């Protein structure tokens, strides 16, 4: 491949999703930044939208329309707001209103209407927005921030792929998907820098996809450079592509790829915040849900970590003068952001509150050099259903210069933290590299890798812009770092975590060919184990496990182990020594069971079974313990961890509703008043725990385990806790038998069926198991 070498200037590549031409030529006077049509629709501090069901951006559309200046709608930043329709996401209540709302949209001129459970997307005529917002069952109508793109590569050698390719591992037979913002110029590279045949699900507009690759050659060339980098790493793959424009379309693209047999997905794209930052989202069409769908079907997901380390501020809410304005620094209530004339900027904000029932009302503003408000987002948050702790706006600066971000608490309690981001990559004067991982790279799914970036010629320092962890719930991110700035024929030197991710996705394809039966979590564990630390203490929130590196290929390599199940998986605190049975795949004589990272005496029964001695000292303190299997080099690695719970000797009921439910059902058994068996058990087996659950408050449910089942509280705030249905017991037995763990009303993760005892002593290795 002949390319021009040299380091090109860095740039954030944008997909202007749902956009038309933005902004007109700017005024030279700072006081005249906004034309009259804009001034009419920008809300000042203390003002709230006229139509709370419509978000702030759509209220601007309505205000401009009603001012009699409909022709100006096309110039509104971030929105394809013309008489032909505004692309919106409609969130519905769970009352069976989907069909009625769809019928209303179609009858009133909406186009490209798609329905996914309680979410609709459509192009809605601007004059119909208010009427739509007032339809029964409609909770919110929202515009969606555009996704942001997070370019033979030198990374092939740096990441150890050359020996693998020479050994016959090229990704042959592996179907790989590239989901990106656009693929302009794709067909010119088929048969040279890309496979001769590429299959696509191409979105010409929202909700309208075809198999015509010309419909993927829209908006940006970013996806071509991503695919070229991946193909350099794994030249034997079968390539599938898609260019979704909304999170809704993204979920459709993932489901299509899975139906084609795709087992590796690269997604060098970031979407607006969709949840509290702990890897969960309440939205049925979220990017985080797309990740979970892919991994649960057996596909490994690789995501760019994002390029916002210089563009994010996250910190404690400080308001020393009690005027409601967040202070980024001592006495400084403004965060400076430098904007370029004619370039669209997207600013987004989230804060500590309940998604779906936010009660802390916080607003976001942008000021010009003279202190005048030029853009705002002032959605109402007062605890009603469908309200989120999230504000955003898009703005095209008419003149270049320093603008200032302000954040105002209107009402409600003070949040513990807030997080603001120039989503399109502009640097902030007050910034924190921490908490800058993009969405959905902040996913907690073990089958997903978030990839940071280091420059290929000096791979000992992380790029300054590369997203850093931790996540809001304290997890280390990124998972790995790979190189950027490497050569491509289609785009020259390609910078950003966008190029780092496909280097790793190519490595995943090689591993998938060599170890076709390994799960996504096995593969991510393998790559983390073999990562090169580069002198840092790892893992950490800049490098993750280190620089991604494939180990040398040898015929006598040990396989890397896969741990699938434990027996037993729980014990009471203070128990005597137990023998722990670990079942899985590809164990060898030298494989060792590790308890929280420390080796335990281990006997290999065969390639699927290990016995480990767990001492009384190990069981002396309650809590969650992580069990892994380590196989030493050559080859080898550390398996994905399994969880062993050491329960308190006599855990208390950790919710009064649990105790009330137990008293109603099992109290009579404990008192000897009835002779039937227990429904739950004589007392809790664990302390109260928070578990992932998509529809629960903040994406979690509160649970406590008993001898026969578990109690759950999944209800949203405001539900009567005295209701007999407030506490549920789920389907624990079904999960144990099938291995299909429920993580939401319609969200599941597939595991091996449990090998714990159906009945009898937990250390009885001969008893029947699930």
XYZ file of C-alpha atoms in Angstrom:
770
model
C 0.000 0.000 0.000
C 1.432 3.353 -1.048
C 0.487 6.155 1.288
C 1.913 9.479 2.306
C 3.560 9.216 5.674
C 3.565 11.917 8.267
C 1.409 13.067 11.128
C -1.662 14.944 9.977
C -3.441 17.472 12.129
C -5.872 15.948 14.569
C -9.550 16.428 14.042
C -12.752 15.117 15.522
C -14.757 13.540 12.732
C -18.453 14.283 13.114
C -21.552 12.683 11.793
C -24.053 15.507 11.522
C -26.929 13.155 12.218
C -30.362 14.597 11.599
C -28.859 17.880 10.265
C -29.344 20.160 7.343
C -27.136 23.147 6.607
C -26.542 24.868 9.938
C -26.304 28.532 10.731
C -25.870 31.534 8.502
C -22.851 33.818 8.297
C -22.082 35.305 11.701
C -22.452 38.933 12.696
C -19.339 40.943 13.518
C -20.879 42.541 16.596
C -20.890 40.322 19.669
C -24.210 41.789 20.777
C -25.780 40.691 17.521
C -24.601 37.080 17.637
C -28.155 35.825 17.311
C -30.565 36.863 14.553
C -34.068 37.855 15.746
C -35.431 34.413 14.911
C -32.932 32.879 17.352
C -33.511 35.413 20.143
C -37.208 34.586 20.188
C -36.567 30.909 20.878
C -33.646 30.949 23.375
C -34.818 30.679 26.997
C -33.138 32.709 29.704
C -32.301 31.542 33.249
C -35.526 30.947 35.167
C -37.588 30.305 32.026
C -39.044 26.890 31.265
C -40.328 25.508 27.946
C -43.955 26.216 27.138
C -44.551 22.525 26.390
C -42.820 20.340 29.027
C -43.509 17.112 27.138
C -41.353 18.462 24.287
C -37.669 18.862 25.088
C -35.976 22.256 24.935
C -34.747 21.744 21.383
C -38.216 20.944 20.052
C -39.704 23.868 21.966
C -37.303 26.053 19.957
C -38.730 24.575 16.764
C -42.280 25.338 17.903
C -41.369 28.890 18.979
C -39.713 29.622 15.650
C -42.639 28.150 13.736
C -45.183 30.205 15.652
C -43.183 33.377 15.156
C -44.090 33.130 11.476
C -40.521 32.397 10.416
C -40.876 28.787 9.341
C -38.276 29.324 6.628
C -35.661 29.753 9.361
C -36.298 26.305 10.829
C -33.696 24.663 8.597
C -31.010 26.836 10.213
C -31.672 25.620 13.744
C -28.594 23.850 15.073
C -28.654 20.100 15.323
C -32.129 19.572 13.903
C -33.446 18.743 10.459
C -36.318 21.039 11.260
C -38.201 21.704 8.036
C -41.796 21.361 7.027
C -40.879 17.859 5.842
C -40.428 16.760 9.423
C -38.300 16.832 12.560
C -36.595 13.550 13.541
C -37.778 12.743 17.066
C -37.787 9.982 19.652
C -41.195 9.483 21.309
C -41.316 7.778 24.700
C -44.627 6.181 25.674
C -46.161 5.054 28.937
C -46.789 1.356 29.440
C -50.534 1.529 28.790
C -50.861 -0.042 25.364
C -50.824 3.326 23.604
C -48.223 2.416 20.972
C -50.726 1.513 18.266
C -52.837 4.619 18.830
C -49.827 6.947 18.712
C -48.510 5.287 15.543
C -51.921 5.705 13.917
C -52.003 9.371 14.970
C -48.551 10.007 13.507
C -49.362 8.391 10.180
C -52.686 10.238 9.935
C -50.990 13.596 10.517
C -48.180 13.433 7.999
C -45.355 11.766 9.923
C -42.891 9.777 7.845
C -40.594 6.810 8.545
C -42.453 5.781 11.698
C -40.821 2.882 13.567
C -41.911 1.264 16.830
C -39.734 -0.585 19.361
C -41.639 -1.543 22.499
C -42.338 1.779 24.281
C -40.208 3.907 21.943
C -41.107 5.376 18.548
C -38.999 7.320 16.094
C -40.351 9.323 13.191
C -40.050 12.426 11.042
C -42.849 14.575 12.466
C -44.108 17.737 10.730
C -43.054 20.680 12.876
C -46.613 21.976 13.109
C -47.708 18.625 14.589
C -45.215 18.527 17.486
C -47.492 20.128 20.088
C -50.440 17.944 19.126
C -48.240 14.841 19.328
C -46.992 15.816 22.796
C -50.601 15.992 24.034
C -51.625 12.529 22.847
C -52.635 10.056 25.604
C -49.710 7.868 26.653
C -46.973 10.173 25.343
C -44.458 10.871 28.134
C -41.780 12.765 26.219
C -40.902 13.818 22.686
C -37.174 14.366 22.266
C -34.656 15.361 19.679
C -31.533 13.184 19.813
C -27.945 14.490 19.905
C -25.994 13.407 16.831
C -23.506 10.566 17.301
C -19.838 11.560 17.198
C -17.049 9.538 15.494
C -14.455 8.896 18.006
C -8.134 6.208 10.741
C -0.940 -1.543 5.766
C -1.412 0.256 9.521
C 1.753 0.250 11.644
C -0.484 -1.299 14.298
C -0.304 -4.706 12.587
C 3.264 -5.133 13.772
C 2.947 -3.264 17.055
C 0.013 -5.400 18.204
C 1.638 -8.726 17.287
C -0.630 -9.698 14.389
C 2.129 -10.543 11.864
C 3.098 -13.929 13.409
C -0.566 -14.849 13.741
C -1.221 -14.054 10.087
C 1.890 -16.022 9.080
C 0.562 -18.944 11.137
C -2.683 -18.963 9.166
C -4.793 -16.879 11.534
C -6.228 -14.136 9.328
C -9.795 -14.061 10.572
C -10.837 -16.525 7.875
C -14.447 -17.584 8.310
C -15.118 -14.881 10.900
C -17.921 -12.435 10.156
C -17.097 -8.933 11.408
C -19.401 -5.948 11.583
C -18.345 -2.307 11.385
C -21.019 0.092 12.609
C -20.026 3.668 11.865
C -21.184 7.145 10.943
C -20.631 6.911 7.188
C -18.672 5.144 4.449
C -18.079 7.708 1.690
C -15.793 6.213 -0.964
C -16.308 2.636 0.206
C -16.735 1.005 -3.208
C -13.509 2.520 -4.556
C -11.514 0.390 -2.094
C -13.289 -2.958 -2.538
C -10.857 -5.658 -3.569
C -7.786 -3.680 -2.460
C -7.872 -2.065 0.959
C -11.152 -3.829 1.767
C -12.589 -7.247 0.893
C -13.904 -7.601 -2.625
C -17.399 -8.211 -1.252
C -19.011 -6.228 1.568
C -22.587 -6.673 2.799
C -24.440 -3.676 4.179
C -27.551 -2.523 5.979
C -27.458 1.094 4.860
C -29.617 3.868 6.323
C -30.446 6.560 3.819
C -32.540 8.229 6.502
C -33.887 7.250 9.915
C -35.816 4.014 9.890
C -35.186 3.409 6.180
C -32.460 0.849 5.455
C -31.508 -0.898 2.229
C -28.854 -3.338 1.042
C -27.563 -0.778 -1.479
C -23.987 0.167 -0.486
C -24.567 3.586 -2.075
C -26.834 4.320 0.888
C -23.877 3.706 3.225
C -21.714 6.130 1.225
C -23.234 9.143 2.939
C -22.233 11.808 5.465
C -18.630 10.812 6.212
C -15.685 8.620 5.122
C -14.830 7.723 8.715
C -16.165 4.169 8.490
C -13.961 3.348 5.484
C -10.766 4.183 7.404
C -12.035 2.161 10.385
C -12.817 -0.849 8.175
C -9.450 -0.545 6.384
C -7.572 -0.600 9.707
C -9.489 -3.677 10.837
C -8.920 -5.425 7.492
C -5.164 -4.806 7.770
C -5.226 -6.681 11.072
C -7.492 -9.513 9.868
C -7.389 -9.800 6.054
C -9.419 -13.016 5.949
C -12.651 -11.693 7.451
C -16.101 -11.375 5.914
C -17.163 -7.741 6.331
C -20.608 -6.369 7.179
C -21.289 -2.642 7.566
C -24.049 -0.313 8.709
C -24.478 3.448 9.224
C -27.338 3.953 11.728
C -28.408 7.533 12.350
C -30.179 7.084 15.685
C -29.910 4.704 18.671
C -33.117 3.095 17.416
C -31.478 2.379 14.062
C -28.373 1.127 15.885
C -30.385 -1.595 17.604
C -31.884 -2.593 14.255
C -28.386 -2.740 12.730
C -27.116 -4.979 15.539
C -30.041 -7.364 15.233
C -29.479 -7.563 11.473
C -25.765 -8.313 11.927
C -26.485 -11.024 14.466
C -28.936 -12.612 12.029
C -26.097 -12.726 9.463
C -23.848 -14.586 11.926
C -21.561 -11.659 12.822
C -19.464 -12.490 15.908
C -17.269 -9.360 16.189
C -18.597 -5.782 16.114
C -16.479 -2.630 15.936
C -18.218 0.598 16.923
C -15.922 3.637 16.759
C -18.791 5.934 17.639
C -20.091 7.704 20.727
C -23.709 8.624 21.489
C -25.163 11.143 23.915
C -25.557 10.207 27.565
C -28.350 7.625 28.009
C -28.017 6.819 31.694
C -26.243 7.657 34.949
C -22.837 6.438 33.742
C -22.859 3.036 35.427
C -23.377 1.119 32.191
C -27.170 1.007 32.450
C -29.928 2.802 30.568
C -33.692 2.799 30.917
C -34.183 3.369 27.188
C -35.359 0.399 25.136
C -33.422 1.720 22.130
C -30.206 2.745 23.897
C -26.726 2.084 22.556
C -26.011 0.234 25.811
C -28.858 -2.123 25.059
C -27.386 -2.756 21.599
C -24.139 -3.858 23.284
C -25.977 -6.240 25.595
C -27.996 -7.677 22.707
C -24.839 -8.363 20.714
C -22.895 -9.965 23.554
C -25.813 -12.102 24.723
C -25.946 -13.510 21.161
C -22.230 -14.390 21.240
C -20.652 -11.342 19.567
C -17.667 -9.532 21.063
C -18.169 -5.745 20.981
C -15.188 -3.382 20.587
C -15.794 0.335 21.166
C -13.639 3.436 20.986
C -13.209 4.936 24.458
C -13.926 8.412 23.086
C -11.813 11.511 22.490
C -13.188 13.719 25.258
C -10.479 13.711 27.965
C -9.859 17.430 27.274
C -13.538 18.150 26.755
C -15.124 16.859 29.972
C -15.587 18.367 33.423
C -16.902 16.198 36.241
C -16.947 17.124 39.891
C -18.761 17.816 43.125
C -21.509 20.412 43.000
C -20.079 23.477 44.715
C -22.073 26.694 45.136
C -20.253 28.732 47.767
C -22.425 31.846 47.346
C -25.697 29.864 47.318
C -26.988 31.525 44.150
C -27.819 28.237 42.403
C -24.924 28.360 39.914
C -22.334 25.579 39.928
C -18.764 26.798 40.488
C -16.161 25.119 38.291
C -13.375 26.826 40.217
C -13.248 29.095 43.292
C -15.855 31.768 42.590
C -15.944 30.916 38.872
C -19.380 29.980 37.574
C -18.394 29.759 33.914
C -16.427 27.141 31.979
C -14.792 28.581 28.864
C -15.074 26.683 25.579
C -13.430 27.949 22.378
C -15.757 27.613 19.380
C -15.001 28.024 15.690
C -17.288 29.949 13.372
C -19.428 27.650 11.251
C -18.551 24.496 13.185
C -21.326 22.745 15.048
C -20.729 22.079 18.748
C -22.803 19.797 20.959
C -22.740 20.380 24.734
C -24.315 17.826 27.082
C -24.850 17.624 30.840
C -25.915 14.989 33.351
C -26.021 14.985 37.120
C -26.796 12.786 40.105
C -30.510 12.015 40.112
C -32.950 9.256 39.124
C -33.279 8.601 35.390
C -36.933 8.461 34.473
C -38.031 10.408 37.595
C -35.533 13.251 37.979
C -36.532 15.768 40.658
C -33.463 18.038 40.715
C -34.171 20.692 38.095
C -30.873 21.737 36.480
C -30.479 23.935 33.377
C -27.625 24.409 30.900
C -26.629 27.708 29.249
C -24.096 29.029 26.761
C -22.987 32.672 26.879
C -21.189 34.829 24.346
C -18.210 37.097 25.111
C -20.587 39.823 26.350
C -22.418 37.566 28.765
C -25.569 37.167 26.683
C -27.313 33.788 26.474
C -26.949 32.340 22.967
C -28.208 28.831 23.624
C -29.949 27.042 26.508
C -31.499 23.746 27.525
C -34.059 24.136 30.301
C -36.146 20.957 30.395
C -38.329 20.523 33.463
C -37.291 17.982 36.111
C -39.816 17.755 38.936
C -40.099 14.012 39.545
C -42.640 13.183 36.878
C -42.345 9.967 34.905
C -40.121 10.239 31.828
C -37.921 13.066 33.128
C -34.146 12.543 33.118
C -31.175 14.352 34.681
C -29.942 15.348 31.235
C -29.715 18.539 29.163
C -28.081 19.162 25.801
C -28.002 21.613 22.940
C -26.302 22.051 19.588
C -24.897 25.412 18.525
C -23.069 26.687 15.472
C -20.994 29.715 16.429
C -21.513 32.670 14.063
C -18.081 34.042 15.037
C -15.035 32.307 16.459
C -14.135 33.059 20.053
C -14.492 32.138 23.687
C -17.946 31.147 24.864
C -18.886 30.189 28.413
C -20.936 27.334 29.837
C -23.102 27.891 32.903
C -25.071 25.340 34.945
C -27.952 26.439 37.175
C -29.865 24.517 39.864
C -33.450 25.757 39.628
C -35.097 23.587 42.279
C -34.814 20.312 44.150
C -31.989 18.976 46.264
C -28.376 19.680 45.413
C -26.880 16.830 43.341
C -23.674 15.341 44.661
C -22.022 15.605 41.241
C -22.468 17.010 37.777
C -20.765 16.198 34.488
C -20.615 18.486 31.449
C -18.994 17.640 28.127
C -18.245 19.288 24.820
C -19.375 16.173 22.987
C -17.859 17.338 19.716
C -14.342 17.587 21.145
C -13.809 21.265 21.993
C -11.446 21.816 24.945
C -12.807 23.214 28.208
C -10.893 25.596 30.480
C -11.994 23.558 33.503
C -11.671 19.883 32.665
C -11.085 16.506 34.270
C -9.704 13.590 32.256
C -11.521 11.301 34.688
C -15.064 10.232 33.791
C -14.542 11.054 30.104
C -15.352 7.586 28.701
C -17.986 7.848 25.981
C -21.300 6.032 25.654
C -21.581 3.051 25.098
C -17.902 2.452 25.965
C -18.933 2.910 29.613
C -20.918 -0.357 29.387
C -20.316 -2.848 32.188
C -20.835 -5.840 29.892
C -17.852 -8.230 30.235
C -18.050 -9.062 26.514
C -17.292 -5.459 25.508
C -13.883 -3.755 25.277
C -13.434 0.019 25.519
C -10.207 1.005 23.741
C -8.076 4.089 24.403
C -5.384 5.458 22.071
C -1.602 5.910 22.005
C 0.393 7.277 19.045
C 2.012 4.420 17.082
C 5.497 6.012 16.903
C 5.665 6.639 20.665
C 3.405 3.996 22.212
C 4.460 4.759 25.774
C 2.074 7.643 26.467
C -1.690 7.755 26.125
C -2.976 10.417 23.747
C -4.036 13.526 25.685
C -7.569 13.373 24.277
C -8.080 9.627 24.901
C -11.023 8.932 27.201
C -10.195 8.097 30.832
C -12.148 6.338 33.558
C -13.370 5.622 36.038
C -17.008 5.231 35.193
C -19.511 6.901 37.482
C -19.881 3.659 39.461
C -16.109 3.325 39.911
C -15.170 0.743 37.272
C -11.782 0.984 35.561
C -11.945 2.105 31.923
C -10.689 1.857 29.234
C -10.086 -1.884 29.083
C -7.095 -1.662 26.722
C -5.117 0.861 24.683
C -4.159 0.494 20.996
C -2.345 2.703 18.511
C -3.657 5.571 16.422
C -2.121 7.921 13.864
C -1.200 4.946 11.706
C -1.364 5.027 7.916
C -4.433 4.315 5.841
C -4.830 4.585 2.083
C -8.347 5.993 2.390
C -7.668 8.744 4.941
C -3.915 9.078 5.446
C -2.780 9.125 9.067
C -5.885 8.460 11.143
C -6.031 9.771 14.722
C -8.262 9.085 17.673
C -9.642 6.166 19.618
C -11.609 5.513 16.423
C -8.503 3.898 14.915
C -7.410 2.254 18.147
C -10.656 0.255 18.367
C -10.474 -1.507 14.959
C -6.898 -2.599 15.706
C -8.353 -4.476 18.678
C -11.401 -5.687 16.744
C -9.016 -7.219 14.202
C -7.202 -8.984 17.039
C -10.556 -10.329 18.262
C -11.236 -11.745 14.787
C -7.905 -13.616 14.822
C -8.647 -14.994 18.294
C -12.149 -15.977 17.208
C -10.709 -17.994 14.305
C -8.177 -19.730 16.552
C -10.592 -20.338 19.450
C -14.044 -20.482 17.830
C -15.844 -21.809 20.913
C -14.768 -19.075 23.305
C -17.363 -16.643 24.645
C -17.107 -12.864 24.261
C -16.094 -12.584 27.927
C -13.393 -15.240 27.418
C -11.926 -13.282 24.513
C -11.913 -9.960 26.357
C -10.256 -11.666 29.325
C -7.614 -13.172 27.013
C -6.713 -9.787 25.559
C -6.528 -8.112 28.955
C -4.286 -10.886 30.270
C -1.806 -10.578 27.397
C -1.782 -6.755 27.328
C 1.638 -5.126 27.772
C 1.746 -2.937 30.919
C 4.147 -0.304 29.392
C 5.672 0.414 32.807
C 2.451 1.527 34.481
C 0.750 -0.057 37.438
C -2.190 -1.723 35.751
C -5.025 -1.784 35.471
C -5.540 1.968 35.616
C -7.932 4.528 34.202
C -5.671 5.694 31.381
C -4.295 2.401 30.037
C -6.736 -0.181 31.306
C -4.783 -3.455 31.299
C -2.131 -1.940 29.009
C -1.184 -1.927 25.325
C -3.087 -4.605 23.392
C -0.714 -7.377 22.284
C -1.246 -10.821 20.788
C 1.051 -13.455 22.314
C 3.420 -15.440 20.158
C 1.845 -18.410 18.429
C 3.295 -21.844 19.279
C 1.992 -25.337 18.558
C 2.494 -26.400 22.170
C 0.738 -23.369 23.667
C -1.517 -24.006 26.598
C -5.115 -23.074 25.735
C -6.575 -20.185 27.659
C -9.045 -21.425 30.258
C -12.770 -20.782 30.508
C -14.461 -21.032 33.912
C -18.209 -21.595 33.595
C -19.634 -22.610 36.981
C -18.865 -23.115 40.666
C -20.125 -25.706 43.107
C -20.873 -24.548 45.685
C -21.180 -20.860 44.832
C -22.049 -19.679 48.336
C -21.084 -20.400 51.931
C -21.894 -18.944 55.320
C -19.258 -16.880 57.061
C -17.258 -18.996 59.515
C -17.721 -22.216 57.545
C -15.091 -24.941 57.701
C -12.772 -25.662 54.801
C -14.612 -26.617 51.605
C -13.697 -28.203 48.297
C -14.676 -25.896 45.465
C -15.485 -27.515 42.121
C -14.815 -25.301 39.113
C -16.162 -26.543 35.804
C -15.311 -25.095 32.414
C -13.142 -25.756 29.378
C -9.486 -26.080 28.383
C -7.979 -26.693 31.811
C -4.525 -28.320 31.964
C -2.532 -30.035 34.684
C -0.882 -26.768 35.728
C -4.103 -24.716 35.867
C -4.712 -23.083 39.250
C -7.867 -21.765 40.870
C -7.473 -18.237 42.221
C -9.459 -16.736 45.090
C -9.551 -12.937 44.708
C -6.392 -13.185 42.608
C -4.448 -15.501 44.949
C -3.647 -19.124 44.095
C -5.341 -21.901 46.042
C -4.283 -25.578 46.188
C -5.761 -27.105 43.049
C -6.210 -30.568 41.581
C -6.977 -30.990 37.888
C -9.522 -33.769 37.420
C -9.630 -33.346 33.636
C -9.835 -30.580 31.043
C -13.264 -29.519 32.321
C -13.015 -29.866 36.106
C -10.750 -28.449 38.817
C -10.967 -28.993 42.572
C -9.666 -26.249 44.853
C -9.232 -26.194 48.614
C -10.845 -23.090 50.135
C -9.730 -22.639 53.730
C -11.727 -21.528 56.738
C -9.682 -18.318 56.713
C -10.985 -17.585 53.215
C -14.530 -17.916 54.566
C -13.963 -15.836 57.684
C -15.282 -12.571 56.260
C -18.554 -12.011 54.423
C -18.705 -10.510 50.944
C -18.325 -11.249 47.256
C -15.198 -13.172 46.216
C -13.970 -13.528 42.634
C -12.918 -16.956 41.377
C -10.692 -17.262 38.291
C -8.628 -20.010 36.698
C -5.019 -19.228 35.778
C -3.059 -21.294 33.251
C 0.634 -20.379 33.012
C 2.598 -19.779 29.763
C 3.267 -20.733 27.085
C -0.115 -19.410 26.017
C -2.566 -19.766 28.844
C -4.199 -16.840 30.592
C -6.774 -15.968 33.232
C -10.431 -16.868 32.835
C -13.373 -14.539 33.204
C -14.185 -14.289 36.945
C -17.061 -16.098 38.603
C -18.662 -14.852 41.814
C -18.595 -16.726 45.119
C -20.694 -15.214 47.957
C -19.734 -15.537 51.597
C -22.951 -14.661 53.407
C -23.309 -13.233 56.896
C -24.097 -15.810 59.550
C -27.525 -14.367 60.236
C -28.243 -11.625 57.726
C -30.985 -9.207 58.685
C -33.899 -8.306 56.485
C -32.493 -5.311 54.615
C -35.866 -3.841 53.654
C -38.999 -3.658 55.812
C -41.039 -4.756 52.792
C -38.957 -7.987 52.656
C -39.654 -8.669 56.333
C -43.361 -7.958 55.864
C -43.555 -10.342 52.887
C -41.679 -13.052 54.780
C -43.940 -12.615 57.801
C -47.059 -13.013 55.688
C -45.854 -16.159 53.891
C -43.227 -17.919 56.038
C -43.959 -16.469 59.468
C -46.651 -19.089 60.127
C -44.196 -21.855 59.160
C -41.564 -20.514 61.561
C -44.175 -20.340 64.352
C -45.363 -23.889 63.717
C -48.871 -22.629 62.924
C -48.884 -24.489 59.608
C -47.128 -27.650 58.422
C -46.380 -26.679 54.789
C -42.878 -26.127 53.434
C -41.094 -22.784 53.322
C -41.785 -20.424 50.444
C -38.556 -18.453 51.014
C -36.707 -20.041 53.939
C -36.169 -19.487 57.650
C -34.081 -16.335 57.150
C -32.172 -14.424 54.460
C -29.114 -16.138 53.017
C -27.364 -12.916 51.995
C -27.335 -9.273 52.894
C -29.326 -6.917 50.681
C -27.742 -6.441 47.243
C -28.184 -4.111 44.283
C -28.276 -5.970 40.972
C -28.425 -4.657 37.409
C -31.999 -4.335 36.154
C -32.784 -2.066 33.219
C -36.241 -0.931 34.374
C -35.289 -0.463 38.031
C -34.493 2.935 39.589
C -31.062 4.001 38.311
C -30.948 0.749 36.325
C -30.856 -1.493 39.428
C -33.112 -3.528 41.657
C -32.710 -4.294 45.379
C -32.642 -8.035 46.182
C -32.043 -10.439 49.027
C -31.521 -14.177 48.612
C -33.152 -16.927 50.667
C -32.777 -20.689 50.755
C -35.462 -21.239 48.102
C -35.742 -18.000 46.152
C -34.976 -14.280 46.158
C -37.003 -11.216 47.008
C -36.825 -8.237 44.644
C -37.840 -4.596 44.682
C -37.874 -3.313 41.108
C -40.627 -0.689 41.370
C -40.001 2.881 40.329
C -40.285 5.643 42.970
C -43.880 6.603 43.667
C -45.226 3.038 43.601
C -47.118 2.166 46.797
C -44.709 0.112 48.963
C -47.665 -1.303 50.898
C -48.934 -3.097 47.814
C -48.661 -6.877 48.051
C -47.020 -6.791 44.602
C -44.298 -4.350 45.635
C -41.964 -7.276 46.453
C -41.562 -9.943 43.766
C -39.526 -13.141 43.636
C -38.498 -13.293 39.968
C -37.695 -16.548 38.219
C -34.558 -17.685 40.015
C -35.107 -21.405 39.433
C -35.605 -20.853 35.700
C -32.390 -18.809 35.603
C -30.467 -21.558 37.414
C -31.774 -24.252 35.062
C -31.345 -22.364 31.787
C -28.442 -20.053 32.638
C -30.472 -17.193 31.113
C -30.143 -14.392 33.664
C -32.775 -11.674 33.521
C -31.293 -8.149 33.573
C -34.470 -6.263 32.650
C -38.041 -6.817 31.544
C -36.731 -7.850 28.129
C -32.983 -7.935 28.734
C -31.107 -11.190 29.348
C -27.542 -12.474 29.610
C -26.800 -16.071 28.693
C -24.592 -18.130 31.037
C -24.027 -21.811 31.636
C -26.781 -23.515 33.681
C -25.928 -23.514 37.381
C -24.119 -26.468 38.893
C -25.173 -25.696 42.465
C -27.155 -28.274 44.381
C -30.892 -28.486 43.869
C -31.196 -29.761 47.427
C -28.971 -30.966 50.222
C -25.665 -29.693 51.554
C -23.894 -27.135 49.343
C -20.580 -29.014 49.650
C -22.109 -32.320 48.499
C -20.421 -32.849 45.117
C -22.544 -35.948 44.375
C -25.989 -34.389 44.795
C -28.261 -33.359 41.910
C -27.630 -29.914 40.459
C -29.588 -27.554 38.255
